[in-house]
Coordinates of C-alpha atoms in Angstrom, one line a residue:
Chain A
A1 CA -9.3 -15.3 4.3
Q2 CA -8.2 -13.1 1.4
K3 CA -9.9 -9.8 1.8
I4 CA -8.8 -8.4 -1.6
T5 CA -8.7 -10.6 -4.6
Q6 CA -7.1 -9.4 -7.9
T7 CA -7.5 -12.4 -10.3
Q8 CA -5.5 -11.0 -13.2
P9 CA -1.8 -11.3 -12.6
G10 CA -1.0 -9.6 -15.8
M11 CA -3.0 -7.6 -18.5
F12 CA -2.1 -6.2 -22.0
V13 CA -3.6 -3.3 -23.6
Q14 CA -3.2 -1.4 -26.8
E15 CA -2.3 2.3 -26.5
K16 CA -5.3 4.6 -26.6
E17 CA -7.6 1.7 -25.7
A18 CA -9.5 1.2 -22.4
V19 CA -8.6 -1.5 -19.9
T20 CA -10.5 -2.9 -16.8
L21 CA -8.8 -4.3 -14.0
D22 CA -10.7 -6.5 -11.6
C23 CA -10.9 -6.3 -7.9
T24 CA -13.2 -8.2 -5.6
Y25 CA -13.3 -7.7 -1.7
D26 CA -14.6 -9.4 1.2
T27 CA -15.8 -7.5 4.4
S28 CA -18.7 -7.9 6.8
D29 CA -18.4 -4.1 7.8
Q30 CA -21.0 -1.8 6.3
S31 CA -18.6 1.1 6.2
Y32 CA -15.4 0.6 4.2
G33 CA -13.4 2.4 1.7
L34 CA -11.7 1.0 -1.5
F35 CA -8.5 2.4 -3.0
W36 CA -6.4 1.9 -6.1
Y37 CA -2.8 2.4 -6.2
K38 CA -0.3 2.4 -9.1
Q39 CA 3.2 1.1 -8.5
P40 CA 5.7 1.9 -11.3
S41 CA 9.0 0.2 -11.5
S42 CA 10.6 2.9 -9.3
G43 CA 8.7 1.4 -6.4
E44 CA 6.7 4.2 -5.0
M45 CA 2.9 3.4 -4.5
I46 CA 0.9 6.2 -6.2
F47 CA -2.8 6.8 -5.1
L48 CA -5.2 6.8 -7.9
I49 CA -8.8 6.7 -6.8
Y50 CA -11.1 6.1 -3.9
Q51 CA -14.7 4.7 -3.5
G52 CA -16.6 4.8 -0.3
S53 CA -19.1 2.1 0.7
Y54 CA -21.9 4.7 1.0
D55 CA -21.0 6.5 -2.3
E56 CA -23.9 6.1 -4.6
Q57 CA -21.9 7.2 -7.7
N58 CA -19.0 5.6 -9.1
A59 CA -15.7 7.5 -8.4
T60 CA -13.9 9.1 -11.5
E61 CA -10.6 10.8 -11.5
G62 CA -9.5 11.8 -14.9
R63 CA -8.9 8.9 -17.0
Y64 CA -9.5 6.6 -14.0
S65 CA -13.0 5.3 -12.9
L66 CA -14.1 2.9 -10.5
N67 CA -16.9 0.6 -11.5
F68 CA -18.4 -0.1 -8.0
Q69 CA -20.9 -3.1 -7.7
K70 CA -21.6 -3.3 -4.1
A71 CA -23.9 -6.3 -4.3
R72 CA -21.2 -8.4 -6.0
K73 CA -18.3 -6.8 -3.8
S74 CA -16.4 -5.7 -6.8
A75 CA -14.5 -2.4 -7.5
N76 CA -13.0 -2.7 -10.8
L77 CA -10.6 0.0 -12.1
V78 CA -11.2 1.3 -15.6
I79 CA -8.3 3.2 -17.3
S80 CA -9.5 5.0 -20.4
A81 CA -7.2 6.2 -23.3
S82 CA -4.2 4.0 -22.1
Q83 CA -0.8 5.4 -22.4
L84 CA 2.6 4.0 -22.3
G85 CA 3.3 5.6 -18.9
D86 CA 0.4 3.6 -17.5
S87 CA 2.5 0.3 -17.6
A88 CA 3.0 -0.5 -14.0
M89 CA 1.7 -2.7 -11.2
Y90 CA -1.9 -1.8 -9.9
F91 CA -3.0 -2.7 -6.5
C92 CA -6.6 -2.6 -5.0
A93 CA -6.9 -1.9 -1.3
M94 CA -9.5 -1.8 1.3
R95 CA -9.9 0.1 4.7
E96 CA -12.7 -1.2 6.9
G97 CA -14.5 0.8 9.6
F98 CA -16.1 4.2 9.6
S99 CA -13.2 6.1 11.3
G100 CA -10.4 5.5 9.0
N101 CA -8.4 4.0 11.9
T102 CA -7.6 0.8 10.2
P103 CA -4.6 0.3 7.8
L104 CA -5.1 -0.5 4.3
V105 CA -5.2 -4.2 3.1
F106 CA -3.9 -4.8 -0.4
G107 CA -4.5 -7.5 -3.0
K108 CA -1.7 -9.2 -4.8
G109 CA -1.8 -6.7 -7.8
T110 CA -2.1 -6.8 -11.6
R111 CA 0.7 -6.0 -13.9
L112 CA -0.4 -3.9 -16.8
S113 CA 1.6 -3.5 -20.0
V114 CA 0.6 -1.0 -22.6
I115 CA 1.6 -1.8 -26.1
A116 CA 2.4 0.9 -28.7
Chain B
D1 CA 6.5 19.3 0.7
T2 CA 8.7 16.7 -0.4
G3 CA 6.6 13.6 0.4
V4 CA 7.6 10.5 2.3
S5 CA 11.2 9.6 2.1
Q6 CA 12.9 6.5 3.0
D7 CA 16.6 5.7 3.6
P8 CA 18.4 3.8 2.4
R9 CA 16.9 2.8 -1.0
H10 CA 18.8 -0.4 -1.1
K11 CA 20.5 -2.5 1.6
I12 CA 22.5 -5.8 1.1
T13 CA 23.4 -7.6 4.4
K14 CA 24.7 -10.7 5.4
R15 CA 22.5 -13.2 7.4
G16 CA 22.5 -12.6 11.0
Q17 CA 23.4 -8.8 10.7
N18 CA 20.9 -6.3 12.2
V19 CA 19.6 -3.5 9.8
T20 CA 17.8 -0.4 10.4
F21 CA 15.7 1.7 8.1
R22 CA 14.4 5.2 8.4
C23 CA 11.3 6.9 7.2
D24 CA 10.5 10.6 7.2
P25 CA 6.9 11.1 6.6
I26 CA 5.0 14.2 5.2
S27 CA 5.5 16.7 8.1
E28 CA 2.0 17.3 9.2
H29 CA 0.9 13.6 9.0
N30 CA 0.3 12.0 12.3
R31 CA -0.1 8.4 11.2
L32 CA 2.7 6.4 9.8
Y33 CA 2.6 2.8 8.5
W34 CA 5.1 0.2 7.7
Y35 CA 4.5 -2.4 5.1
R36 CA 6.6 -5.3 3.6
Q37 CA 6.2 -6.3 0.0
T38 CA 7.7 -9.6 -1.4
L39 CA 8.2 -10.2 -5.2
G40 CA 4.7 -10.8 -6.7
Q41 CA 2.8 -9.7 -3.7
G42 CA 1.0 -6.6 -2.7
P43 CA 2.3 -4.8 0.4
E44 CA 1.5 -6.5 3.7
F45 CA 0.9 -4.4 6.8
L46 CA 3.5 -4.5 9.6
T47 CA 2.7 -1.8 12.1
Y48 CA 1.5 1.7 12.5
F49 CA 2.1 4.7 14.8
Q50 CA -0.3 7.6 15.6
N51 CA 2.2 10.4 16.6
E52 CA 4.7 8.5 18.8
A53 CA 2.3 5.7 19.9
Q54 CA 2.5 2.2 18.2
L55 CA -1.1 1.3 17.9
E56 CA -1.1 -2.0 16.0
K57 CA 1.3 -4.8 15.1
S58 CA 0.8 -7.4 12.6
R59 CA 1.6 -11.0 13.4
L60 CA 4.0 -10.7 10.6
L61 CA 6.2 -8.6 12.9
S62 CA 8.2 -11.2 14.7
D63 CA 10.3 -10.5 17.9
R64 CA 13.2 -9.6 15.6
F65 CA 11.4 -6.7 14.1
S66 CA 11.2 -3.4 16.1
A67 CA 9.8 0.0 15.1
E68 CA 10.0 3.3 16.8
R69 CA 8.7 6.9 16.3
P70 CA 10.3 8.6 19.2
K71 CA 9.2 12.2 18.6
G72 CA 6.1 11.4 16.5
S73 CA 8.1 12.6 13.4
F74 CA 10.5 10.2 11.8
S75 CA 10.3 6.5 12.4
T76 CA 13.0 3.6 12.3
L77 CA 12.3 -0.1 11.6
E78 CA 15.1 -2.5 12.9
I79 CA 15.5 -6.0 12.0
Q80 CA 17.8 -8.0 14.0
R81 CA 19.6 -11.2 13.3
T82 CA 18.4 -11.0 9.6
E83 CA 17.3 -14.1 7.8
Q84 CA 17.1 -14.7 4.0
G85 CA 13.2 -14.7 4.3
D86 CA 13.5 -11.1 5.4
S87 CA 14.6 -10.1 1.8
A88 CA 11.7 -7.9 0.7
M89 CA 10.8 -4.2 -0.1
Y90 CA 9.9 -2.2 3.1
L91 CA 7.5 0.5 2.4
C92 CA 6.7 3.4 4.7
A93 CA 3.5 5.5 4.3
S94 CA 1.9 8.4 6.1
S95 CA -1.5 10.0 6.4
L96 CA -3.7 12.2 8.4
V97 CA -5.9 10.4 10.9
G98 CA -9.5 10.1 11.0
F99 CA -11.3 9.8 7.8
M100 CA -12.3 6.8 5.8
N101 CA -11.3 8.4 2.5
T102 CA -7.9 9.6 3.6
E103 CA -5.2 8.1 1.3
A104 CA -1.8 7.0 2.4
F105 CA 1.1 8.4 0.9
F106 CA 4.0 6.1 0.3
G107 CA 7.7 6.4 0.0
Q108 CA 9.8 4.7 -2.5
G109 CA 10.8 1.9 -0.2
T110 CA 14.0 0.2 1.0
R111 CA 14.8 -2.9 -0.7
L112 CA 16.6 -5.5 1.6
T113 CA 18.5 -8.2 0.4
V114 CA 19.8 -10.8 2.9
V115 CA 22.6 -13.1 1.4

């Protein structure tokens, strides 16, 4: 079964606008962590933001915020004030278990294109 | 700290040949992961090491694949008798062990093309 689902293969956003990238997840664990990574055309995966299952507040890192809705099992990434350099693939990932001993499981990604 | 480095960045090989990739993790990281990424997909987990011990292997890792981390530092991933279906980006990542929120740091990957 798909553990991470990203339903948007591609998204377009105007420069300086905000955009939301969707992610839903499936787990029976109470303890888990959710991650977002950015992959530019160079190929390297760049960590953006983390949300723990027990965190009561939504995570924020600069222009990135995570809209975490636990009951809906969704962890959407919001990018504010989009920049041309934000054009890339974005992957949602999950790690299950409390100890952090399991590998990250990734979704299929969303390609974001920022238009000038 | 120079981050995770992978070598080579690109490899073209003929079907049936063996290939070996190298990953140098961030020096203090005890966890090292290998992932495979095909076009239009997210990275898929292959295997991981804690220090020199290989702790988990995915079902994706067929008998033709072998990974080592002999001294708990760099790692190699070998594919024997390559097939066209092996064409993919092979990503290496490293992290510290033990915390849920520990992010993995990725290298730029090795892109394998089997012709």
